Amino acid sequence: DAGITQSPRHKVTETGTPVTLRCHQTENHRYMYWYRQDPGHGLRLIHYSYGVKDTDKGEVSDGYSVSRSKTEDFLLTLESATSSQTSVYFCAIKRQGTNYGYTFGSGTRLTVV
Amino acid sequence: GENVEQHPSTLSVQEGDSAVIKCTYSDSASNYFPWYKQELGKRPQLIIDIRSNVGEKKDQRIAVTLNKTAKHFSLHITETQPEDSAVYFCAAIFHSGAGSYQLTFGKGTKLSVIP
């Protein structure tokens, strides 16, 4: 849908376990982003990528890492999940051209118990 | 980095009335301001955007105004309908160097349109 797919859609995991979320795009866009959404906090940037192997931190990057080994995939890893990382995670792409608007994936609801 | 403040956090209006949501931003270099609508359980979707070289943009019942001097922008919805009920997010672009861009979002406004 809209050329961007997130997996899994839902996940429950235990505290201390590693978790990887995947964002896949089919349109060869350069910029990809990971946001988390929590009540009262809106959308906060975790990490973003501006090309293959080019990534940078956002405002809430602690406890998260990312990788982008190919254009179409942007992976978000929680090294050791904590309850504070229970959230809805959205991946986004910036479409080519002069428009800076993002297109979001459908989101991943992650629960850490 | 950029900071975006959004008000109010909740807004209730009668069907047919107008709704206004306001945002302020901190980075005077920001030049792009989109608005997103998020229905319950769904992804945020772009509904309108404005660039810094214009002061107002309209699309049917929605409009956005921008005051660059004061660093604030607003979303106006006229003749509200129940299907306008959603959470609305404003955002501002932040150029973080090396040709990279980030959107910083406000915390959202939950709009309820009462039939």
Short mmCIF file of C-alpha atoms in Angstrom, two decimals:
data_model
loop_
_atom_site.label_atom_id
_atom_site.label_comp_id
_atom_site.label_asym_id
_atom_site.label_seq_id
_atom_site.Cartn_x
_atom_site.Cartn_y
_atom_site.Cartn_z
CA ASP A 1 0.00 0.00 0.00
CA ALA A 2 1.49 3.36 -1.12
CA GLY A 3 4.68 1.39 -1.88
CA ILE A 4 5.69 1.02 1.76
CA THR A 5 5.18 -2.06 3.94
CA GLN A 6 5.94 -2.64 7.59
CA SER A 7 6.35 -6.00 9.27
CA PRO A 8 5.24 -7.36 11.58
CA ARG A 9 1.98 -5.46 12.12
CA HIS A 10 1.73 -6.59 15.72
CA LYS A 11 4.25 -8.08 18.10
CA VAL A 12 4.39 -8.99 21.77
CA THR A 13 7.82 -9.61 23.21
CA GLU A 14 9.45 -10.05 26.59
CA THR A 15 11.64 -7.55 28.36
CA GLY A 16 15.29 -8.02 27.50
CA THR A 17 14.80 -9.71 24.16
CA PRO A 18 16.02 -8.21 20.88
CA VAL A 19 13.39 -7.17 18.36
CA THR A 20 13.72 -6.12 14.72
CA LEU A 21 11.08 -4.26 12.77
CA ARG A 22 11.23 -4.05 9.02
CA CYS A 23 10.25 -1.31 6.61
CA HIS A 24 10.20 -2.18 2.93
CA GLN A 25 9.63 0.21 0.03
CA THR A 26 9.25 -0.56 -3.64
CA GLU A 27 9.83 2.88 -5.21
CA ASN A 28 13.57 3.46 -4.70
CA HIS A 29 13.20 6.49 -2.41
CA ARG A 30 16.35 7.80 -0.80
CA TYR A 31 14.98 9.00 2.53
CA MET A 32 13.43 6.67 5.10
CA TYR A 33 12.45 7.36 8.71
CA TRP A 34 11.40 5.56 11.85
CA TYR A 35 8.99 7.28 14.25
CA ARG A 36 7.32 6.14 17.42
CA GLN A 37 3.88 7.32 18.43
CA ASP A 38 2.79 7.55 22.05
CA PRO A 39 -0.25 9.24 23.59
CA GLY A 40 0.55 12.84 24.48
CA HIS A 41 3.83 12.81 22.57
CA GLY A 42 2.77 12.76 18.96
CA LEU A 43 5.26 11.37 16.48
CA ARG A 44 8.89 11.37 17.56
CA LEU A 45 11.80 10.60 15.27
CA ILE A 46 13.98 7.64 16.27
CA HIS A 47 16.41 7.29 13.36
CA TYR A 48 16.47 8.17 9.71
CA SER A 49 18.39 7.23 6.59
CA TYR A 50 19.42 9.36 3.64
CA GLY A 51 20.92 6.54 1.59
CA VAL A 52 22.33 3.04 1.73
CA LYS A 53 24.48 2.76 4.87
CA ASP A 54 23.80 6.46 5.64
CA THR A 55 21.85 6.82 8.85
CA ASP A 56 21.55 9.32 11.67
CA LYS A 57 19.90 9.66 15.05
CA GLY A 58 16.66 11.39 15.85
CA GLU A 59 15.44 12.82 19.13
CA VAL A 60 14.63 9.47 20.84
CA SER A 61 17.35 7.14 19.55
CA ASP A 62 18.55 5.66 22.85
CA GLY A 63 18.00 1.89 22.93
CA TYR A 64 17.48 1.66 19.17
CA SER A 65 19.74 0.92 16.23
CA VAL A 66 19.06 0.87 12.50
CA SER A 67 20.53 -0.58 9.37
CA ARG A 68 20.07 0.06 5.69
CA SER A 69 22.09 -2.34 3.58
CA LYS A 70 19.92 -1.84 0.49
CA THR A 71 17.67 0.94 -0.73
CA GLU A 72 14.39 -0.87 -0.22
CA ASP A 73 14.83 -2.01 3.40
CA PHE A 74 15.25 0.00 6.60
CA LEU A 75 15.46 -2.10 9.76
CA LEU A 76 14.87 -0.88 13.30
CA THR A 77 16.33 -2.99 16.13
CA LEU A 78 15.59 -2.81 19.80
CA GLU A 79 18.73 -4.33 21.25
CA SER A 80 17.13 -5.29 24.57
CA ALA A 81 13.46 -4.39 24.69
CA THR A 82 12.09 -2.51 27.69
CA SER A 83 8.52 -1.73 28.71
CA SER A 84 9.09 1.94 27.85
CA GLN A 85 9.50 0.87 24.22
CA THR A 86 5.92 -0.33 24.07
CA SER A 87 4.58 1.88 21.31
CA VAL A 88 3.30 2.12 17.78
CA TYR A 89 6.18 2.40 15.32
CA PHE A 90 5.74 4.06 11.95
CA CYS A 91 8.11 3.98 9.04
CA ALA A 92 7.95 6.83 6.54
CA ILE A 93 9.46 7.70 3.18
CA LYS A 94 10.05 11.06 1.58
CA ARG A 95 8.94 10.92 -2.00
CA GLN A 96 11.28 12.18 -4.69
CA GLY A 97 11.02 15.68 -6.05
CA THR A 98 10.47 19.02 -4.40
CA ASN A 99 7.63 17.96 -2.14
CA TYR A 100 8.95 17.19 1.32
CA GLY A 101 5.80 15.38 2.41
CA TYR A 102 6.17 11.95 3.94
CA THR A 103 4.18 8.82 3.24
CA PHE A 104 3.74 6.56 6.25
CA GLY A 105 3.53 2.82 6.50
CA SER A 106 0.67 1.13 8.32
CA GLY A 107 2.57 0.90 11.59
CA THR A 108 3.74 -1.83 13.95
CA ARG A 109 2.16 -2.14 17.35
CA LEU A 110 4.83 -3.44 19.73
CA THR A 111 4.08 -4.54 23.26
CA VAL A 112 6.93 -5.34 25.65
CA VAL A 113 5.81 -7.39 28.65
CA GLY B 1 16.80 20.93 16.39
CA GLU B 2 13.32 22.02 15.55
CA ASN B 3 10.55 22.41 18.11
CA VAL B 4 6.89 22.49 17.11
CA GLU B 5 4.13 23.43 19.54
CA GLN B 6 0.50 22.61 18.70
CA HIS B 7 -2.71 23.85 20.31
CA PRO B 8 -5.25 22.88 21.40
CA SER B 9 -4.69 19.24 22.30
CA THR B 10 -8.41 18.53 22.05
CA LEU B 11 -11.16 20.36 20.20
CA SER B 12 -14.88 19.71 20.03
CA VAL B 13 -17.11 21.50 17.53
CA GLN B 14 -20.67 21.19 16.34
CA GLU B 15 -21.20 19.82 12.88
CA GLY B 16 -21.14 22.69 10.40
CA ASP B 17 -18.97 24.93 12.55
CA SER B 18 -15.36 25.81 11.82
CA ALA B 19 -12.29 24.39 13.54
CA VAL B 20 -8.90 26.04 13.90
CA ILE B 21 -5.67 24.39 15.02
CA LYS B 22 -2.55 26.46 15.61
CA CYS B 23 1.15 25.61 15.58
CA THR B 24 4.37 27.48 16.24
CA TYR B 25 7.87 26.47 15.21
CA SER B 26 11.33 27.45 16.37
CA ASP B 27 13.66 27.14 13.37
CA SER B 28 13.43 30.25 11.23
CA ALA B 29 15.03 28.29 8.35
CA SER B 30 12.03 25.96 8.09
CA ASN B 31 10.32 26.37 4.75
CA TYR B 32 7.77 23.58 4.52
CA PHE B 33 4.78 22.92 6.77
CA PRO B 34 2.52 19.89 6.20
CA TRP B 35 -0.59 18.82 8.05
CA TYR B 36 -1.53 15.19 8.64
CA LYS B 37 -4.81 13.56 9.58
CA GLN B 38 -4.83 10.30 11.49
CA GLU B 39 -8.01 8.33 11.94
CA LEU B 40 -8.23 5.83 14.75
CA GLY B 41 -5.96 2.84 14.19
CA LYS B 42 -4.67 4.12 10.86
CA ARG B 43 -1.55 5.77 9.51
CA PRO B 44 -1.11 9.57 9.37
CA GLN B 45 -2.02 10.91 5.95
CA LEU B 46 -1.03 14.20 4.39
CA ILE B 47 -4.03 16.48 3.86
CA ILE B 48 -2.47 19.82 2.96
CA ASP B 49 0.90 21.53 3.02
CA ILE B 50 2.31 25.01 2.55
CA ARG B 51 5.67 26.41 1.59
CA SER B 52 7.22 29.50 3.06
CA ASN B 53 6.82 31.54 -0.11
CA VAL B 54 3.02 31.68 0.24
CA GLY B 55 0.83 32.92 3.05
CA GLU B 56 -2.27 30.82 2.47
CA LYS B 57 -3.39 27.71 0.65
CA LYS B 58 -6.88 26.26 0.27
CA ASP B 59 -8.24 22.89 -0.73
CA GLN B 60 -12.02 22.73 -0.60
CA ARG B 61 -13.02 22.95 3.08
CA ILE B 62 -9.50 23.06 4.48
CA ALA B 63 -7.00 25.90 4.42
CA VAL B 64 -3.62 26.59 5.93
CA THR B 65 -2.17 30.00 6.75
CA LEU B 66 1.45 30.82 7.48
CA ASN B 67 3.01 33.81 9.25
CA LYS B 68 6.76 33.47 8.84
CA THR B 69 7.56 36.56 10.86
CA ALA B 70 5.74 35.21 13.89
CA LYS B 71 6.71 31.60 13.07
CA HIS B 72 3.24 30.21 13.31
CA PHE B 73 0.84 28.43 10.99
CA SER B 74 -2.74 27.30 11.31
CA LEU B 75 -5.17 24.76 9.90
CA HIS B 76 -8.72 25.89 9.23
CA ILE B 77 -11.55 23.44 8.56
CA THR B 78 -14.88 24.95 7.54
CA GLU B 79 -18.32 23.34 7.53
CA THR B 80 -17.04 20.47 9.65
CA GLN B 81 -18.52 17.01 9.17
CA PRO B 82 -18.43 13.91 11.42
CA GLU B 83 -15.83 12.32 9.12
CA ASP B 84 -13.46 15.17 10.01
CA SER B 85 -13.17 13.66 13.49
CA ALA B 86 -9.55 12.50 13.83
CA VAL B 87 -6.20 13.50 15.27
CA TYR B 88 -4.46 16.23 13.30
CA PHE B 89 -0.70 16.80 13.36
CA CYS B 90 1.22 19.81 12.17
CA ALA B 91 4.87 19.52 11.22
CA ALA B 92 7.83 21.61 10.11
CA ILE B 93 10.80 20.62 8.00
CA PHE B 94 14.25 20.68 9.52
CA HIS B 95 17.33 20.60 7.33
CA SER B 96 19.91 18.72 9.36
CA GLY B 97 22.86 19.07 7.04
CA ALA B 98 24.45 16.66 4.55
CA GLY B 99 21.36 17.19 2.40
CA SER B 100 19.13 15.40 4.87
CA TYR B 101 15.66 16.41 6.02
CA GLN B 102 13.56 15.68 9.03
CA LEU B 103 9.96 16.51 9.80
CA THR B 104 9.32 17.51 13.38
CA PHE B 105 5.72 17.01 14.48
CA GLY B 106 3.48 18.73 16.95
CA LYS B 107 1.86 16.56 19.60
CA GLY B 108 -1.48 16.43 17.83
CA THR B 109 -5.01 17.76 18.19
CA LYS B 110 -7.91 15.40 18.68
CA LEU B 111 -10.85 16.92 16.81
CA SER B 112 -14.34 15.70 17.60
CA VAL B 113 -17.22 16.85 15.40
CA ILE B 114 -20.54 16.49 17.21
CA PRO B 115 -23.49 15.69 14.93
#
